[in-house]
PDB file of C-alpha atoms and ligand atoms in Angstrom:
ATOM      1  CA  MET A 163      79.188 140.206  66.569  1.00  0.00           C
ATOM      2  CA  GLY A 164      76.515 138.019  68.388  1.00  0.00           C
ATOM      3  CA  TRP A 165      76.836 134.469  68.897  1.00  0.00           C
ATOM      4  CA  LEU A 166      74.322 133.831  66.503  1.00  0.00           C
ATOM      5  CA  ASP A 167      75.162 136.216  63.642  1.00  0.00           C
ATOM      6  CA  GLY A 168      73.087 135.446  60.330  1.00  0.00           C
ATOM      7  CA  TYR A 169      71.393 132.527  62.033  1.00  0.00           C
ATOM      8  CA  VAL A 170      67.363 131.542  61.403  1.00  0.00           C
ATOM      9  CA  ALA A 171      65.170 129.801  64.220  1.00  0.00           C
ATOM     10  CA  LEU A 172      62.216 128.700  64.967  1.00  0.00           C
ATOM     11  CA  VAL A 173      60.539 128.745  68.244  1.00  0.00           C
ATOM     12  CA  THR A 174      57.148 126.888  69.251  1.00  0.00           C
ATOM     13  CA  GLY A 175      55.387 128.812  72.133  1.00  0.00           C
ATOM     14  CA  GLY A 176      57.513 131.977  71.686  1.00  0.00           C
ATOM     15  CA  ALA A 177      54.795 134.743  72.144  1.00  0.00           C
ATOM     16  CA  SER A 178      54.666 134.805  75.968  1.00  0.00           C
ATOM     17  CA  GLY A 179      57.231 133.406  78.871  1.00  0.00           C
ATOM     18  CA  ILE A 180      60.740 131.614  78.286  1.00  0.00           C
ATOM     19  CA  GLY A 181      59.952 131.245  74.539  1.00  0.00           C
ATOM     20  CA  ARG A 182      59.764 134.979  74.233  1.00  0.00           C
ATOM     21  CA  ALA A 183      62.752 135.582  76.326  1.00  0.00           C
ATOM     22  CA  VAL A 184      64.800 132.985  73.928  1.00  0.00           C
ATOM     23  CA  VAL A 185      63.080 134.856  70.655  1.00  0.00           C
ATOM     24  CA  LYS A 186      64.374 138.402  72.064  1.00  0.00           C
ATOM     25  CA  ARG A 187      67.612 137.337  72.803  1.00  0.00           C
ATOM     26  CA  PHE A 188      68.102 135.186  69.620  1.00  0.00           C
ATOM     27  CA  ILE A 189      67.618 138.381  67.802  1.00  0.00           C
ATOM     28  CA  ALA A 190      69.997 140.442  70.017  1.00  0.00           C
ATOM     29  CA  GLU A 191      72.463 137.748  69.300  1.00  0.00           C
ATOM     30  CA  GLY A 192      72.485 138.452  65.714  1.00  0.00           C
ATOM     31  CA  CYS A 193      69.637 136.286  64.286  1.00  0.00           C
ATOM     32  CA  THR A 194      68.021 137.380  60.717  1.00  0.00           C
ATOM     33  CA  GLY A 195      64.972 136.038  61.729  1.00  0.00           C
ATOM     34  CA  VAL A 196      62.725 133.952  63.927  1.00  0.00           C
ATOM     35  CA  GLY A 197      59.630 132.216  63.284  1.00  0.00           C
ATOM     36  CA  VAL A 198      57.423 131.805  65.999  1.00  0.00           C
ATOM     37  CA  MET A 199      54.286 129.653  66.189  1.00  0.00           C
ATOM     38  CA  VAL A 200      51.643 131.533  68.138  1.00  0.00           C
ATOM     39  CA  ARG A 201      48.076 130.664  69.243  1.00  0.00           C
ATOM     40  CA  SER A 202      46.261 133.869  68.440  1.00  0.00           C
ATOM     41  CA  ALA A 203      46.036 137.039  66.459  1.00  0.00           C
ATOM     42  CA  GLU A 204      46.881 139.219  69.847  1.00  0.00           C
ATOM     43  CA  GLN A 205      49.883 137.056  70.490  1.00  0.00           C
ATOM     44  CA  ALA A 206      50.949 137.758  66.708  1.00  0.00           C
ATOM     45  CA  GLN A 207      50.607 141.427  67.256  1.00  0.00           C
ATOM     46  CA  GLY A 208      52.620 141.627  70.385  1.00  0.00           C
ATOM     47  CA  LEU A 209      55.545 140.227  68.504  1.00  0.00           C
ATOM     48  CA  GLN A 210      55.404 141.981  65.755  1.00  0.00           C
ATOM     49  CA  ASP A 211      54.868 145.259  67.520  1.00  0.00           C
ATOM     50  CA  GLU A 212      58.294 144.475  69.572  1.00  0.00           C
ATOM     51  CA  PHE A 213      60.506 142.897  66.818  1.00  0.00           C
ATOM     52  CA  GLY A 214      58.982 144.256  63.471  1.00  0.00           C
ATOM     53  CA  ASP A 215      60.237 142.339  60.663  1.00  0.00           C
ATOM     54  CA  LYS A 216      62.764 140.128  62.285  1.00  0.00           C
ATOM     55  CA  VAL A 217      60.192 138.032  63.467  1.00  0.00           C
ATOM     56  CA  LEU A 218      57.537 135.876  61.221  1.00  0.00           C
ATOM     57  CA  THR A 219      54.547 134.636  63.269  1.00  0.00           C
ATOM     58  CA  LEU A 220      52.811 131.621  62.351  1.00  0.00           C
ATOM     59  CA  MET A 221      49.577 130.843  63.872  1.00  0.00           C
ATOM     60  CA  GLY A 222      49.158 127.136  65.178  1.00  0.00           C
ATOM     61  CA  ASP A 223      48.702 124.267  67.190  1.00  0.00           C
ATOM     62  CA  VAL A 224      51.857 122.315  68.006  1.00  0.00           C
ATOM     63  CA  ARG A 225      49.574 118.958  67.907  1.00  0.00           C
ATOM     64  CA  SER A 226      48.853 119.443  64.331  1.00  0.00           C
ATOM     65  CA  PRO A 227      51.439 117.926  61.647  1.00  0.00           C
ATOM     66  CA  ALA A 228      50.230 120.220  59.157  1.00  0.00           C
ATOM     67  CA  ASP A 229      50.668 123.531  61.349  1.00  0.00           C
ATOM     68  CA  ASN A 230      54.284 122.243  62.237  1.00  0.00           C
ATOM     69  CA  GLN A 231      55.211 121.930  58.579  1.00  0.00           C
ATOM     70  CA  ALA A 232      53.764 124.981  57.584  1.00  0.00           C
ATOM     71  CA  ALA A 233      55.708 126.876  60.237  1.00  0.00           C
ATOM     72  CA  VAL A 234      58.650 125.527  58.553  1.00  0.00           C
ATOM     73  CA  GLU A 235      57.933 126.037  55.475  1.00  0.00           C
ATOM     74  CA  ALA A 236      57.270 129.620  55.892  1.00  0.00           C
ATOM     75  CA  THR A 237      60.126 130.371  57.794  1.00  0.00           C
ATOM     76  CA  VAL A 238      62.575 128.934  55.440  1.00  0.00           C
ATOM     77  CA  ALA A 239      60.558 130.902  52.970  1.00  0.00           C
ATOM     78  CA  ARG A 240      61.294 133.755  54.349  1.00  0.00           C
ATOM     79  CA  PHE A 241      64.734 133.575  55.846  1.00  0.00           C
ATOM     80  CA  GLY A 242      66.224 131.456  53.238  1.00  0.00           C
ATOM     81  CA  LYS A 243      67.021 128.408  55.671  1.00  0.00           C
ATOM     82  CA  LEU A 244      66.534 127.050  59.202  1.00  0.00           C
ATOM     83  CA  ASP A 245      69.536 126.597  61.537  1.00  0.00           C
ATOM     84  CA  THR A 246      67.602 126.083  65.154  1.00  0.00           C
ATOM     85  CA  LEU A 247      64.370 124.596  66.431  1.00  0.00           C
ATOM     86  CA  VAL A 248      63.454 125.432  69.707  1.00  0.00           C
ATOM     87  CA  GLY A 249      60.257 123.235  70.678  1.00  0.00           C
ATOM     88  CA  ASN A 250      59.047 125.010  73.623  1.00  0.00           C
ATOM     89  CA  ALA A 251      55.216 125.130  73.720  1.00  0.00           C
ATOM     90  CA  GLY A 252      54.066 123.533  76.617  1.00  0.00           C
ATOM     91  CA  VAL A 253      51.269 123.153  79.315  1.00  0.00           C
ATOM     92  CA  TRP A 254      51.005 122.351  82.857  1.00  0.00           C
ATOM     93  CA  ASP A 255      49.143 120.112  85.074  1.00  0.00           C
ATOM     94  CA  PHE A 256      48.635 122.164  88.482  1.00  0.00           C
ATOM     95  CA  PHE A 257      49.485 119.301  90.064  1.00  0.00           C
ATOM     96  CA  ALA A 258      46.595 116.940  89.302  1.00  0.00           C
ATOM     97  CA  LYS A 259      46.702 114.121  91.041  1.00  0.00           C
ATOM     98  CA  LEU A 260      45.875 110.602  89.779  1.00  0.00           C
ATOM     99  CA  GLU A 261      43.427 109.504  91.817  1.00  0.00           C
ATOM    100  CA  LYS A 262      41.461 112.747  92.540  1.00  0.00           C
ATOM    101  CA  MET A 263      40.380 112.411  88.567  1.00  0.00           C
ATOM    102  CA  PRO A 264      37.893 110.287  87.382  1.00  0.00           C
ATOM    103  CA  ILE A 265      39.172 107.754  85.024  1.00  0.00           C
ATOM    104  CA  GLU A 266      37.955 109.356  81.524  1.00  0.00           C
ATOM    105  CA  LYS A 267      39.549 112.647  82.846  1.00  0.00           C
ATOM    106  CA  VAL A 268      42.666 110.801  82.875  1.00  0.00           C
ATOM    107  CA  ALA A 269      42.438 110.017  79.692  1.00  0.00           C
ATOM    108  CA  GLU A 270      41.425 113.259  78.376  1.00  0.00           C
ATOM    109  CA  SER A 271      44.127 115.055  80.180  1.00  0.00           C
ATOM    110  CA  PHE A 272      46.812 112.649  79.463  1.00  0.00           C
ATOM    111  CA  ASP A 273      46.221 112.904  75.715  1.00  0.00           C
ATOM    112  CA  GLU A 274      46.224 117.003  75.854  1.00  0.00           C
ATOM    113  CA  ILE A 275      49.219 116.974  77.901  1.00  0.00           C
ATOM    114  CA  PHE A 276      51.292 114.338  76.061  1.00  0.00           C
ATOM    115  CA  GLY A 277      50.137 115.939  73.208  1.00  0.00           C
ATOM    116  CA  VAL A 278      51.255 119.362  73.748  1.00  0.00           C
ATOM    117  CA  ASN A 279      54.437 118.373  75.470  1.00  0.00           C
ATOM    118  CA  VAL A 280      55.588 115.274  73.806  1.00  0.00           C
ATOM    119  CA  LYS A 281      54.096 115.077  70.183  1.00  0.00           C
ATOM    120  CA  GLY A 282      54.035 118.714  69.724  1.00  0.00           C
ATOM    121  CA  TYR A 283      58.233 118.303  70.109  1.00  0.00           C
ATOM    122  CA  VAL A 284      57.900 115.153  68.047  1.00  0.00           C
ATOM    123  CA  LEU A 285      56.296 116.799  65.068  1.00  0.00           C
ATOM    124  CA  ALA A 286      58.698 120.000  65.297  1.00  0.00           C
ATOM    125  CA  ALA A 287      61.522 117.647  64.996  1.00  0.00           C
ATOM    126  CA  HIS A 288      59.954 115.534  61.870  1.00  0.00           C
ATOM    127  CA  ALA A 289      59.088 118.976  60.230  1.00  0.00           C
ATOM    128  CA  ALA A 290      62.402 120.859  60.906  1.00  0.00           C
ATOM    129  CA  ALA A 291      64.724 117.727  60.053  1.00  0.00           C
ATOM    130  CA  PRO A 292      65.624 117.738  56.486  1.00  0.00           C
ATOM    131  CA  ASN A 293      66.104 121.852  56.623  1.00  0.00           C
ATOM    132  CA  LEU A 294      68.618 121.331  60.001  1.00  0.00           C
ATOM    133  CA  ARG A 295      70.093 118.653  58.340  1.00  0.00           C
ATOM    134  CA  ALA A 296      71.011 120.771  55.398  1.00  0.00           C
ATOM    135  CA  SER A 297      72.377 123.660  57.335  1.00  0.00           C
ATOM    136  CA  GLY A 298      73.920 121.500  60.106  1.00  0.00           C
ATOM    137  CA  GLY A 299      71.809 122.961  62.619  1.00  0.00           C
ATOM    138  CA  SER A 300      70.368 122.018  65.842  1.00  0.00           C
ATOM    139  CA  MET A 301      67.182 121.508  68.179  1.00  0.00           C
ATOM    140  CA  ILE A 302      66.791 122.530  71.569  1.00  0.00           C
ATOM    141  CA  PHE A 303      63.932 121.456  73.545  1.00  0.00           C
ATOM    142  CA  THR A 304      62.463 123.338  76.872  1.00  0.00           C
ATOM    143  CA  LEU A 305      62.322 120.612  79.526  1.00  0.00           C
ATOM    144  CA  SER A 306      61.759 121.201  83.452  1.00  0.00           C
ATOM    145  CA  ASN A 307      63.120 119.990  86.838  1.00  0.00           C
ATOM    146  CA  SER A 308      60.054 117.747  86.301  1.00  0.00           C
ATOM    147  CA  ALA A 309      62.215 115.873  83.613  1.00  0.00           C
ATOM    148  CA  PHE A 310      64.445 114.387  86.273  1.00  0.00           C
ATOM    149  CA  TYR A 311      62.445 114.628  89.794  1.00  0.00           C
ATOM    150  CA  ALA A 312      58.740 114.386  91.201  1.00  0.00           C
ATOM    151  CA  GLY A 313      57.004 117.330  92.913  1.00  0.00           C
ATOM    152  CA  GLY A 314      56.926 119.800  90.094  1.00  0.00           C
ATOM    153  CA  GLY A 315      53.777 119.104  89.043  1.00  0.00           C
ATOM    154  CA  GLY A 316      51.307 115.999  88.851  1.00  0.00           C
ATOM    155  CA  PRO A 317      51.919 112.501  87.224  1.00  0.00           C
ATOM    156  CA  LEU A 318      50.898 113.573  84.046  1.00  0.00           C
ATOM    157  CA  TYR A 319      53.172 116.594  83.408  1.00  0.00           C
ATOM    158  CA  VAL A 320      56.503 114.984  85.139  1.00  0.00           C
ATOM    159  CA  ALA A 321      55.935 112.098  83.026  1.00  0.00           C
ATOM    160  CA  SER A 322      55.457 114.310  79.640  1.00  0.00           C
ATOM    161  CA  LYS A 323      58.749 116.007  80.709  1.00  0.00           C
ATOM    162  CA  HIS A 324      60.975 113.040  81.458  1.00  0.00           C
ATOM    163  CA  ALA A 325      59.539 111.850  78.160  1.00  0.00           C
ATOM    164  CA  GLY A 326      61.369 114.643  76.971  1.00  0.00           C
ATOM    165  CA  VAL A 327      64.743 113.459  78.218  1.00  0.00           C
ATOM    166  CA  GLY A 328      64.401 110.407  76.048  1.00  0.00           C
ATOM    167  CA  LEU A 329      63.204 111.736  73.054  1.00  0.00           C
ATOM    168  CA  ILE A 330      66.310 114.675  73.364  1.00  0.00           C
ATOM    169  CA  LYS A 331      68.378 111.241  73.875  1.00  0.00           C
ATOM    170  CA  GLN A 332      67.136 109.269  70.763  1.00  0.00           C
ATOM    171  CA  LEU A 333      66.754 112.502  68.549  1.00  0.00           C
ATOM    172  CA  ALA A 334      70.446 113.060  68.960  1.00  0.00           C
ATOM    173  CA  TYR A 335      71.590 109.806  68.243  1.00  0.00           C
ATOM    174  CA  GLU A 336      69.166 109.292  65.243  1.00  0.00           C
ATOM    175  CA  PHE A 337      70.346 112.786  63.864  1.00  0.00           C
ATOM    176  CA  ALA A 338      73.904 113.044  64.408  1.00  0.00           C
ATOM    177  CA  PRO A 339      76.208 113.716  62.664  1.00  0.00           C
ATOM    178  CA  GLU A 340      74.444 116.677  60.888  1.00  0.00           C
ATOM    179  CA  VAL A 341      72.170 117.856  63.751  1.00  0.00           C
ATOM    180  CA  ARG A 342      72.774 118.422  67.472  1.00  0.00           C
ATOM    181  CA  VAL A 343      69.852 118.171  69.732  1.00  0.00           C
ATOM    182  CA  ASN A 344      69.883 119.197  73.288  1.00  0.00           C
ATOM    183  CA  GLY A 345      67.652 120.609  75.774  1.00  0.00           C
ATOM    184  CA  VAL A 346      67.027 123.255  78.817  1.00  0.00           C
ATOM    185  CA  ALA A 347      65.357 122.291  81.939  1.00  0.00           C
ATOM    186  CA  PRO A 348      64.105 125.518  84.099  1.00  0.00           C
ATOM    187  CA  GLY A 349      62.659 125.072  87.557  1.00  0.00           C
ATOM    188  CA  GLY A 350      59.948 127.378  88.710  1.00  0.00           C
ATOM    189  CA  THR A 351      59.797 130.465  86.730  1.00  0.00           C
ATOM    190  CA  VAL A 352      57.865 133.417  86.437  1.00  0.00           C
ATOM    191  CA  THR A 353      55.476 132.573  83.409  1.00  0.00           C
ATOM    192  CA  PRO A 354      51.880 132.722  82.398  1.00  0.00           C
ATOM    193  CA  LEU A 355      51.980 128.988  82.136  1.00  0.00           C
ATOM    194  CA  ARG A 356      48.451 127.900  81.461  1.00  0.00           C
ATOM    195  CA  GLY A 357      46.790 124.117  82.333  1.00  0.00           C
ATOM    196  CA  PRO A 358      45.013 121.784  80.037  1.00  0.00           C
ATOM    197  CA  VAL A 359      41.404 122.649  78.823  1.00  0.00           C
ATOM    198  CA  SER A 360      40.648 118.994  79.670  1.00  0.00           C
ATOM    199  CA  LEU A 361      41.429 120.121  83.310  1.00  0.00           C
ATOM    200  CA  GLY A 362      39.087 123.514  83.176  1.00  0.00           C
ATOM    201  CA  LYS A 363      42.481 124.869  83.548  1.00  0.00           C
ATOM    202  CA  GLN A 364      43.112 126.541  80.787  1.00  0.00           C
ATOM    203  CA  GLY A 365      42.340 130.099  81.953  1.00  0.00           C
ATOM    204  CA  LYS A 366      44.777 129.671  84.952  1.00  0.00           C
ATOM    205  CA  SER A 367      48.162 130.595  84.993  1.00  0.00           C
ATOM    206  CA  LEU A 368      51.146 129.422  86.831  1.00  0.00           C
ATOM    207  CA  SER A 369      52.578 132.532  88.433  1.00  0.00           C
ATOM    208  CA  ALA A 370      49.155 133.502  89.791  1.00  0.00           C
ATOM    209  CA  ILE A 371      49.155 130.735  92.443  1.00  0.00           C
ATOM    210  CA  PRO A 372      49.259 132.855  95.686  1.00  0.00           C
ATOM    211  CA  GLY A 373      52.589 132.746  97.348  1.00  0.00           C
ATOM    212  CA  PHE A 374      54.197 130.323  94.205  1.00  0.00           C
ATOM    213  CA  GLU A 375      57.476 133.049  93.895  1.00  0.00           C
ATOM    214  CA  GLU A 376      58.136 132.726  97.712  1.00  0.00           C
ATOM    215  CA  ASN A 377      57.467 129.127  97.674  1.00  0.00           C
ATOM    216  CA  VAL A 378      59.746 128.199  94.736  1.00  0.00           C
ATOM    217  CA  ALA A 379      62.292 130.477  96.077  1.00  0.00           C
ATOM    218  CA  ASN A 380      62.124 128.949  99.513  1.00  0.00           C
ATOM    219  CA  VAL A 381      62.557 125.550  98.321  1.00  0.00           C
ATOM    220  CA  THR A 382      65.537 126.608  95.882  1.00  0.00           C
ATOM    221  CA  PRO A 383      68.928 126.061  96.835  1.00  0.00           C
ATOM    222  CA  LEU A 384      70.196 129.547  95.061  1.00  0.00           C
ATOM    223  CA  ARG A 385      66.948 130.921  96.895  1.00  0.00           C
ATOM    224  CA  PHE A 386      65.517 132.508  93.907  1.00  0.00           C
ATOM    225  CA  ILE A 387      62.775 132.396  91.403  1.00  0.00           C
ATOM    226  CA  ALA A 388      63.997 132.850  87.891  1.00  0.00           C
ATOM    227  CA  GLN A 389      62.576 135.151  85.402  1.00  0.00           C
ATOM    228  CA  PRO A 390      61.940 134.120  81.547  1.00  0.00           C
ATOM    229  CA  GLU A 391      65.459 135.686  80.676  1.00  0.00           C
ATOM    230  CA  ASP A 392      67.383 133.837  82.932  1.00  0.00           C
ATOM    231  CA  HIS A 393      67.378 130.964  80.898  1.00  0.00           C
ATOM    232  CA  ALA A 394      67.775 132.274  77.738  1.00  0.00           C
ATOM    233  CA  GLY A 395      71.526 132.543  77.486  1.00  0.00           C
ATOM    234  CA  HIS A 396      71.544 128.601  77.939  1.00  0.00           C
ATOM    235  CA  TYR A 397      69.838 128.356  74.461  1.00  0.00           C
ATOM    236  CA  VAL A 398      71.985 130.669  72.850  1.00  0.00           C
ATOM    237  CA  LEU A 399      74.884 128.737  73.767  1.00  0.00           C
ATOM    238  CA  LEU A 400      73.378 125.350  72.693  1.00  0.00           C
ATOM    239  CA  ALA A 401      72.183 126.714  69.505  1.00  0.00           C
ATOM    240  CA  SER A 402      75.716 128.787  68.644  1.00  0.00           C
ATOM    241  CA  LYS A 403      78.258 126.142  66.569  1.00  0.00           C
ATOM    242  CA  GLU A 404      81.087 128.191  67.444  1.00  0.00           C
ATOM    243  CA  ASN A 405      80.594 127.703  71.193  1.00  0.00           C
ATOM    244  CA  SER A 406      79.048 124.209  71.696  1.00  0.00           C
ATOM    245  CA  CYS A 407      79.670 122.088  68.499  1.00  0.00           C
ATOM    246  CA  ALA A 408      80.731 119.281  70.714  1.00  0.00           C
ATOM    247  CA  THR A 409      77.612 119.182  72.975  1.00  0.00           C
ATOM    248  CA  THR A 410      74.626 117.025  71.603  1.00  0.00           C
ATOM    249  CA  ALA A 411      72.207 114.843  73.868  1.00  0.00           C
ATOM    250  CA  ALA A 412      73.050 117.312  76.699  1.00  0.00           C
ATOM    251  CA  ILE A 413      70.047 118.995  78.903  1.00  0.00           C
ATOM    252  CA  ILE A 414      71.138 122.093  80.834  1.00  0.00           C
ATOM    253  CA  GLN A 415      69.456 122.435  84.122  1.00  0.00           C
ATOM    254  CA  SER A 416      68.460 125.972  84.871  1.00  0.00           C
ATOM    255  CA  ASP A 417      66.683 125.191  87.773  1.00  0.00           C
ATOM    256  CA  GLY A 418      68.392 126.759  90.842  1.00  0.00           C
ATOM    257  CA  GLY A 419      70.005 123.434  91.960  1.00  0.00           C
ATOM    258  CA  TRP A 420      66.994 121.103  92.356  1.00  0.00           C
ATOM    259  CA  GLU A 421      69.907 118.266  92.639  1.00  0.00           C
ATOM    260  CA  ILE A 422      71.249 119.804  95.748  1.00  0.00           C
ATOM    261  CA  ARG A 423      67.916 120.436  97.594  1.00  0.00           C
ATOM    262  CA  PRO A 424      68.695 119.471 101.159  1.00  0.00           C
ATOM    263  CA  LEU A 425      66.686 116.657 102.423  1.00  0.00           C
ATOM    264  CA  ARG A 426      63.808 117.232 104.276  1.00  0.00           C
TER     265      ARG A 426
HETATM  266  N1  NAD B 506      57.015 128.472  84.258  1.00  0.00           N
HETATM  267  C1  NAD B 506      57.714 127.542  84.822  1.00  0.00           C
HETATM  268  O1  NAD B 506      57.801 127.342  85.751  1.00  0.00           O
HETATM  269  C2  NAD B 506      58.453 126.561  83.921  1.00  0.00           C
HETATM  270  C3  NAD B 506      59.266 125.506  84.771  1.00  0.00           C
HETATM  271  C4  NAD B 506      59.909 124.716  83.949  1.00  0.00           C
HETATM  272  C5  NAD B 506      59.582 124.093  82.477  1.00  0.00           C
HETATM  273  N2  NAD B 506      58.529 124.962  82.017  1.00  0.00           N
HETATM  274  C6  NAD B 506      58.544 125.204  80.232  1.00  0.00           C
HETATM  275  O2  NAD B 506      58.574 125.997  79.697  1.00  0.00           O
HETATM  276  C7  NAD B 506      57.979 125.774  78.403  1.00  0.00           C
HETATM  277  C8  NAD B 506      57.307 127.219  77.976  1.00  0.00           C
HETATM  278  O3  NAD B 506      56.634 127.750  79.152  1.00  0.00           O
HETATM  279  P1  NAD B 506      56.353 129.125  79.425  1.00  0.00           P
HETATM  280  O4  NAD B 506      56.680 128.780  81.399  1.00  0.00           O
HETATM  281  O5  NAD B 506      57.220 130.067  79.028  1.00  0.00           O
HETATM  282  O6  NAD B 506      54.466 129.110  79.807  1.00  0.00           O
HETATM  283  P2  NAD B 506      54.009 130.626  78.704  1.00  0.00           P
HETATM  284  O7  NAD B 506      52.789 129.692  78.762  1.00  0.00           O
HETATM  285  O8  NAD B 506      54.712 131.814  78.821  1.00  0.00           O
HETATM  286  O9  NAD B 506      54.449 129.415  77.457  1.00  0.00           O
HETATM  287  C9  NAD B 506      54.054 128.296  76.670  1.00  0.00           C
HETATM  288  C10 NAD B 506      53.545 129.146  75.382  1.00  0.00           C
HETATM  289  O10 NAD B 506      53.158 127.474  74.762  1.00  0.00           O
HETATM  290  C11 NAD B 506      52.155 128.380  73.644  1.00  0.00           C
HETATM  291  N3  NAD B 506      51.373 126.728  73.479  1.00  0.00           N
HETATM  292  C12 NAD B 506      50.335 126.396  74.301  1.00  0.00           C
HETATM  293  N4  NAD B 506      49.758 125.071  73.851  1.00  0.00           N
HETATM  294  C13 NAD B 506      49.702 125.336  72.489  1.00  0.00           C
HETATM  295  C14 NAD B 506      49.450 124.479  71.414  1.00  0.00           C
HETATM  296  N5  NAD B 506      48.746 123.646  71.373  1.00  0.00           N
HETATM  297  N6  NAD B 506      50.077 124.895  70.151  1.00  0.00           N
HETATM  298  C15 NAD B 506      50.986 126.247  70.337  1.00  0.00           C
HETATM  299  N7  NAD B 506      51.161 126.694  71.157  1.00  0.00           N
HETATM  300  C16 NAD B 506      50.799 126.527  72.414  1.00  0.00           C
HETATM  301  C17 NAD B 506      51.078 129.254  74.951  1.00  0.00           C
HETATM  302  O11 NAD B 506      50.519 129.937  73.939  1.00  0.00           O
HETATM  303  C18 NAD B 506      52.242 129.671  75.423  1.00  0.00           C
HETATM  304  O12 NAD B 506      52.839 131.208  74.201  1.00  0.00           O
HETATM  305  C19 NAD B 506      57.346 124.676  78.562  1.00  0.00           C
HETATM  306  O13 NAD B 506      57.428 123.817  77.853  1.00  0.00           O
HETATM  307  C20 NAD B 506      56.910 124.666  80.231  1.00  0.00           C
HETATM  308  O14 NAD B 506      56.732 123.264  80.649  1.00  0.00           O
HETATM  309  C21 NAD B 506      58.353 126.058  82.445  1.00  0.00           C
END
């Protein structure tokens, strides 16, 4: 018996990194099916090869209202209902400093980063809400240590993740009592997290930064760098009605203890 026996979920950005670890764990915990919004045929194939007919891959851009709606509709058409939305697709800004960018670049990269990290969550929530109200389900959004603290990115990324805190609280308020809305806030994790096209960083990957793993481990009180699967259990807990029915508007910090970093 798994914690999510018979559940149906939809995960955005679930072809890699933290999202993929969530898809894997949800299936291991008994989900009958998981819809996964992906960006490319290659990502879709990788998921199908690993999870077969337990996954339904849906090509889309989280910034598109129509793509979000289509992903929800296709997941419900295939698996019969929706219990859990995991909003997770994101881009990072590679510590881009405000004053180092020309002002037009600031405007462009703001639109891209907030488009994916904030608008993407808002649109997914809107698209999934009617089905989640019907099932008494929940939403879970991937935030970050950058949702609470400075230093994990530049101002655009950090502001976009702080915005996620407000979104979770307000959606929890708006969707109660039928739908619980929560978040998971990972810290530095070994994933291929990319940068924005507007900053020319779409081909760069967070964990390819030289020294990334040691640097994160060195500044983390628990002294290690997380792997994507280290966060997945929090999503299972928050998705499970049996195990977290009294929890809404909560954000589980899964960051190795940023709160208790020693002052330098
Ligand atoms: N890796 C870390 O250190 C870290 C730390 C804290 C928070 N996070 C957050 O975790 C989440 C997942 O990132 P990850 O680290 O697993 O990296 P990742 O790159 O493996 O996952 C992000 C996914 O989002 C998808 N995506 C990006 N733009 C999209 C768009 N416009 N439409 C649809 N899909 C899109 C990508 O294809 C990718 O599969 C993000 O929200 C990120 O901000 C990551």
